[in-house]
CSV table of C-alpha atoms in Angstrom, one decimal:
chain,number,residue,atom,x,y,z
A,1,UNK,CA,-3.0,-16.7,-24.4
A,2,UNK,CA,-4.4,-18.9,-21.7
A,3,UNK,CA,-6.0,-17.5,-18.6
A,4,UNK,CA,-2.8,-18.0,-16.5
A,5,UNK,CA,-0.9,-16.1,-19.1
A,6,UNK,CA,-3.4,-13.3,-18.9
A,7,UNK,CA,-3.1,-13.3,-15.1
A,8,UNK,CA,0.7,-13.1,-15.4
A,9,UNK,CA,0.5,-10.2,-17.8
A,10,UNK,CA,-1.9,-8.4,-15.6
A,11,UNK,CA,0.3,-8.9,-12.5
A,12,UNK,CA,3.3,-7.6,-14.5
A,13,UNK,CA,1.3,-4.7,-15.8
A,14,UNK,CA,0.1,-3.8,-12.3
A,15,UNK,CA,3.6,-3.9,-10.8
A,16,UNK,CA,5.1,-1.9,-13.6
A,17,UNK,CA,2.4,0.8,-13.5
A,18,UNK,CA,2.6,1.0,-9.7
A,19,UNK,CA,6.4,1.2,-9.8
A,20,UNK,CA,6.2,4.0,-12.3
A,21,UNK,CA,3.6,5.8,-10.2
A,22,UNK,CA,5.3,5.3,-6.8
A,23,UNK,CA,9.0,5.3,-7.7
A,24,UNK,CA,9.4,7.6,-10.7
A,25,UNK,CA,6.5,10.0,-10.8
A,26,UNK,CA,8.3,12.7,-8.8
A,27,UNK,CA,11.5,12.6,-11.0
A,28,UNK,CA,9.4,12.8,-14.1
A,29,UNK,CA,7.3,15.7,-12.8
A,30,UNK,CA,10.5,17.5,-11.6
A,31,UNK,CA,12.0,17.1,-15.0
A,32,UNK,CA,8.9,18.5,-16.6
A,33,UNK,CA,8.6,21.4,-14.3
A,34,UNK,CA,12.3,22.1,-13.9
A,35,UNK,CA,12.1,22.1,-10.1
A,36,UNK,CA,13.2,19.5,-7.5
A,37,UNK,CA,11.0,20.7,-4.7
A,38,UNK,CA,8.2,18.4,-3.5
A,39,UNK,CA,5.0,20.4,-3.2
A,40,UNK,CA,1.5,19.5,-2.0
A,41,UNK,CA,0.2,20.0,-5.6
A,42,UNK,CA,2.8,17.5,-7.0
A,43,UNK,CA,1.9,15.0,-4.3
A,44,UNK,CA,-1.8,15.4,-5.0
A,45,UNK,CA,-1.3,14.7,-8.7
A,46,UNK,CA,0.8,11.6,-7.8
A,47,UNK,CA,-2.1,10.2,-5.8
A,48,UNK,CA,-4.4,10.8,-8.8
A,49,UNK,CA,-2.0,8.8,-11.0
A,50,UNK,CA,-2.4,5.9,-8.6
A,51,UNK,CA,-6.2,6.0,-9.0
A,52,UNK,CA,-5.6,6.0,-12.8
A,53,UNK,CA,-3.5,2.8,-12.4
A,54,UNK,CA,-6.3,1.2,-10.5
A,55,UNK,CA,-8.8,2.0,-13.3
A,56,UNK,CA,-6.4,0.6,-15.9
A,57,UNK,CA,-6.0,-2.7,-14.0
A,58,UNK,CA,-9.8,-2.9,-13.4
A,59,UNK,CA,-10.5,-2.5,-17.1
A,60,UNK,CA,-7.8,-5.1,-17.9
A,61,UNK,CA,-9.5,-7.6,-15.7
A,62,UNK,CA,-12.8,-7.0,-17.4
A,63,UNK,CA,-11.7,-6.7,-21.0
A,64,UNK,CA,-8.6,-8.9,-21.3
A,65,UNK,CA,-9.0,-11.5,-18.6
A,66,UNK,CA,-12.8,-11.4,-18.8
A,67,UNK,CA,-12.8,-12.1,-15.1
A,68,UNK,CA,-14.1,-10.4,-12.0
A,69,UNK,CA,-11.6,-7.9,-10.6
A,70,UNK,CA,-11.8,-9.6,-7.2
A,71,UNK,CA,-11.5,-13.3,-7.8
A,72,UNK,CA,-12.3,-14.2,-4.2
A,73,UNK,CA,-15.9,-13.5,-3.3
A,74,UNK,CA,-16.2,-11.1,-0.4
A,75,UNK,CA,-17.4,-12.8,2.8
A,76,UNK,CA,-19.8,-10.9,5.0
A,77,UNK,CA,-19.2,-10.4,8.7
A,78,UNK,CA,-20.8,-8.7,11.7
A,79,UNK,CA,-20.0,-5.1,12.7
A,80,UNK,CA,-18.3,-6.5,15.8
A,81,UNK,CA,-16.1,-8.6,13.7
A,82,UNK,CA,-15.1,-5.6,11.5
A,83,UNK,CA,-14.2,-3.6,14.6
A,84,UNK,CA,-12.2,-6.4,16.2
A,85,UNK,CA,-10.4,-7.3,13.0
A,86,UNK,CA,-9.5,-3.7,12.2
A,87,UNK,CA,-8.2,-3.0,15.7
A,88,UNK,CA,-6.3,-6.3,15.9
A,89,UNK,CA,-4.7,-5.8,12.5
A,90,UNK,CA,-3.8,-2.3,13.4
A,91,UNK,CA,-2.0,-3.2,16.6
A,92,UNK,CA,-0.2,-6.2,15.0
A,93,UNK,CA,1.1,-3.9,12.3
A,94,UNK,CA,1.9,-1.1,14.7
A,95,UNK,CA,3.9,-3.1,17.2
A,96,UNK,CA,5.4,-5.4,14.6
A,97,UNK,CA,6.4,-2.5,12.4
A,98,UNK,CA,7.9,-0.6,15.4
A,99,UNK,CA,9.9,-3.7,16.4
A,100,UNK,CA,11.3,-4.1,12.9
A,101,UNK,CA,12.0,-0.4,12.6
A,102,UNK,CA,13.9,-0.4,15.9
A,103,UNK,CA,15.8,-3.5,15.0
A,104,UNK,CA,17.0,-1.9,11.7
A,105,UNK,CA,18.0,1.3,13.5
A,106,UNK,CA,19.9,-0.5,16.2
A,107,UNK,CA,21.7,-2.9,13.8
A,108,UNK,CA,22.4,-0.4,11.0
A,109,UNK,CA,22.2,3.0,12.7
A,110,UNK,CA,20.0,4.1,9.9
A,111,UNK,CA,19.0,7.7,9.9
A,112,UNK,CA,15.5,9.1,9.3
A,113,UNK,CA,14.4,9.1,5.7
A,114,UNK,CA,15.1,12.4,4.0
A,115,UNK,CA,12.1,11.9,1.8
A,116,UNK,CA,9.9,11.3,4.8
A,117,UNK,CA,11.1,14.5,6.4
A,118,UNK,CA,10.3,16.4,3.2
A,119,UNK,CA,6.8,14.9,3.1
A,120,UNK,CA,6.3,15.8,6.7
A,121,UNK,CA,6.6,19.5,5.7
A,122,UNK,CA,4.0,19.3,3.0
A,123,UNK,CA,1.5,17.4,5.2
A,124,UNK,CA,1.9,19.9,8.0
A,125,UNK,CA,-1.7,21.1,8.8
A,126,UNK,CA,-2.8,20.1,5.2
A,127,UNK,CA,-5.7,17.9,6.3
A,128,UNK,CA,-7.3,17.5,2.9
A,129,UNK,CA,-4.0,16.1,1.5
A,130,UNK,CA,-3.7,13.8,4.5
A,131,UNK,CA,-7.3,12.4,3.9
A,132,UNK,CA,-6.7,12.0,0.1
A,133,UNK,CA,-3.3,10.3,0.7
A,134,UNK,CA,-4.8,7.8,3.2
A,135,UNK,CA,-7.8,7.0,1.1
A,136,UNK,CA,-5.6,6.4,-2.0
A,137,UNK,CA,-3.2,4.2,-0.1
A,138,UNK,CA,-6.0,2.2,1.6
A,139,UNK,CA,-8.2,1.7,-1.5
A,140,UNK,CA,-5.8,1.6,-4.4
A,141,UNK,CA,-3.0,-0.4,-2.7
A,142,UNK,CA,-5.3,-3.0,-1.1
A,143,UNK,CA,-7.4,-3.5,-4.2
A,144,UNK,CA,-4.3,-4.0,-6.4
A,145,UNK,CA,-1.8,-5.8,-4.1
A,146,UNK,CA,-4.2,-8.0,-2.2
A,147,UNK,CA,-7.5,-7.9,-4.1
A,148,UNK,CA,-6.1,-8.3,-7.6
A,149,UNK,CA,-2.6,-9.7,-7.4
A,150,UNK,CA,-2.7,-12.2,-4.5
A,151,UNK,CA,-5.4,-14.6,-5.8
A,152,UNK,CA,-4.0,-14.5,-9.3
A,153,UNK,CA,-0.5,-15.3,-8.1
A,154,UNK,CA,-1.9,-18.2,-6.0
A,155,UNK,CA,-3.7,-19.5,-9.1
A,156,UNK,CA,-0.6,-19.3,-11.4
A,157,UNK,CA,1.6,-21.2,-9.0
A,158,UNK,CA,-1.1,-23.3,-7.3
A,159,UNK,CA,0.5,-22.2,-4.0
A,160,UNK,CA,-1.1,-20.0,-1.3
A,161,UNK,CA,2.3,-19.1,0.2
A,162,UNK,CA,3.5,-17.6,-3.1
A,163,UNK,CA,0.3,-15.6,-3.2
A,164,UNK,CA,1.1,-14.2,0.3
A,165,UNK,CA,4.9,-13.7,-0.1
A,166,UNK,CA,5.2,-12.3,-3.6
A,167,UNK,CA,2.8,-9.3,-3.2
A,168,UNK,CA,4.3,-8.6,0.2
A,169,UNK,CA,7.8,-8.4,-1.4
A,170,UNK,CA,6.6,-6.2,-4.2
A,171,UNK,CA,4.7,-4.1,-1.7
A,172,UNK,CA,8.0,-3.5,0.2
A,173,UNK,CA,9.9,-2.7,-3.0
A,174,UNK,CA,7.3,-0.1,-4.0
A,175,UNK,CA,8.1,1.8,-0.8
A,176,UNK,CA,11.8,1.9,-1.5
A,177,UNK,CA,11.4,5.4,-2.7
A,178,UNK,CA,11.8,6.5,1.0
A,179,UNK,CA,15.4,5.4,0.7
A,180,UNK,CA,15.7,3.4,3.9
A,181,UNK,CA,15.8,-0.3,4.8
A,182,UNK,CA,13.1,0.2,7.5
A,183,UNK,CA,10.7,1.8,5.0
A,184,UNK,CA,11.0,-1.4,2.9
A,185,UNK,CA,10.9,-4.1,5.7
A,186,UNK,CA,7.9,-2.5,7.5
A,187,UNK,CA,5.6,-2.4,4.4
A,188,UNK,CA,6.8,-6.0,3.6
A,189,UNK,CA,5.7,-7.1,7.1
A,190,UNK,CA,2.4,-5.2,6.8
A,191,UNK,CA,1.8,-6.7,3.4
A,192,UNK,CA,2.4,-10.2,4.6
A,193,UNK,CA,0.0,-9.7,7.6
A,194,UNK,CA,-2.7,-8.3,5.4
A,195,UNK,CA,-2.2,-11.1,2.8
A,196,UNK,CA,-2.6,-13.8,5.5
A,197,UNK,CA,-5.7,-12.1,6.7
A,198,UNK,CA,-7.1,-11.8,3.2
A,199,UNK,CA,-6.4,-15.5,2.5
A,200,UNK,CA,-8.1,-16.5,5.7
A,201,UNK,CA,-11.1,-14.2,5.8
A,202,UNK,CA,-11.5,-13.0,2.2
A,203,UNK,CA,-12.7,-9.4,3.0
A,204,UNK,CA,-10.9,-6.6,1.3
A,205,UNK,CA,-13.0,-3.9,3.0
A,206,UNK,CA,-11.5,-4.7,6.4
A,207,UNK,CA,-8.0,-4.3,4.9
A,208,UNK,CA,-8.9,-1.0,3.3
A,209,UNK,CA,-10.3,0.4,6.5
A,210,UNK,CA,-7.2,-0.8,8.5
A,211,UNK,CA,-4.7,0.5,5.9
A,212,UNK,CA,-6.5,3.9,5.9
A,213,UNK,CA,-6.5,4.0,9.7
A,214,UNK,CA,-2.8,3.0,10.0
A,215,UNK,CA,-1.7,5.7,7.6
A,216,UNK,CA,-4.1,8.3,9.0
A,217,UNK,CA,-2.9,7.9,12.5
A,218,UNK,CA,0.8,7.9,11.4
A,219,UNK,CA,0.3,11.1,9.4
A,220,UNK,CA,-1.6,12.8,12.1
A,221,UNK,CA,1.1,12.0,14.6
A,222,UNK,CA,3.7,13.2,12.1
A,223,UNK,CA,1.7,16.4,11.7
A,224,UNK,CA,1.9,17.2,15.4
A,225,UNK,CA,5.5,16.4,16.2
A,226,UNK,CA,8.7,18.2,15.3
A,227,UNK,CA,10.3,17.0,12.0
A,228,UNK,CA,13.6,16.1,13.8
A,229,UNK,CA,11.7,13.6,16.0
A,230,UNK,CA,10.4,11.6,13.0
A,231,UNK,CA,12.7,8.7,13.8
A,232,UNK,CA,10.3,7.6,16.6
A,233,UNK,CA,7.9,6.6,13.9
């Protein structure tokens, strides 16, 4: 198998493992436990599964591909650049995501995700779970979707736009577990914005920090508002 074939297999492996972890972990756990209730313990274990996926893909890159996990060398920047980039990305994602979410609700009259309402209950005042969830999303999702997949897809197709678009589409699909159109389009938008930034500046750490901050602020706001008002998010 040539290197492009190994890249393609790695990308497929990554998406299949992420899909299994993000879309099917709760049905599998519910079947094993005989209960359908989402608990903080179940959600914690699901985050640990995501870390396991990251470890498997990391080992695949080293053992099978015999390549660095991050094909693009990290570019160093000043502290001021980090701060400016994180704040800029955050507000682009915040306002862009809010606009898309509002557009979907106006055009489809889509109701708030039932899954999101259930999660809001287990996150209520559970600050360790909030931190673990945000760290997992920031580190694992950015390392796999942008750090691992994006440069390899670009190499396979010799097209930077495919490298940006395909991971963003997959990123949106992986969030379809929430059961709403908005919860797919907004992650797609954020994934595209992050991918463009990564292509331009080649710094995964900034994306990890911004992803963590975006999720952390969202969960903290969700923690302090009434569940019935979640649609504002």
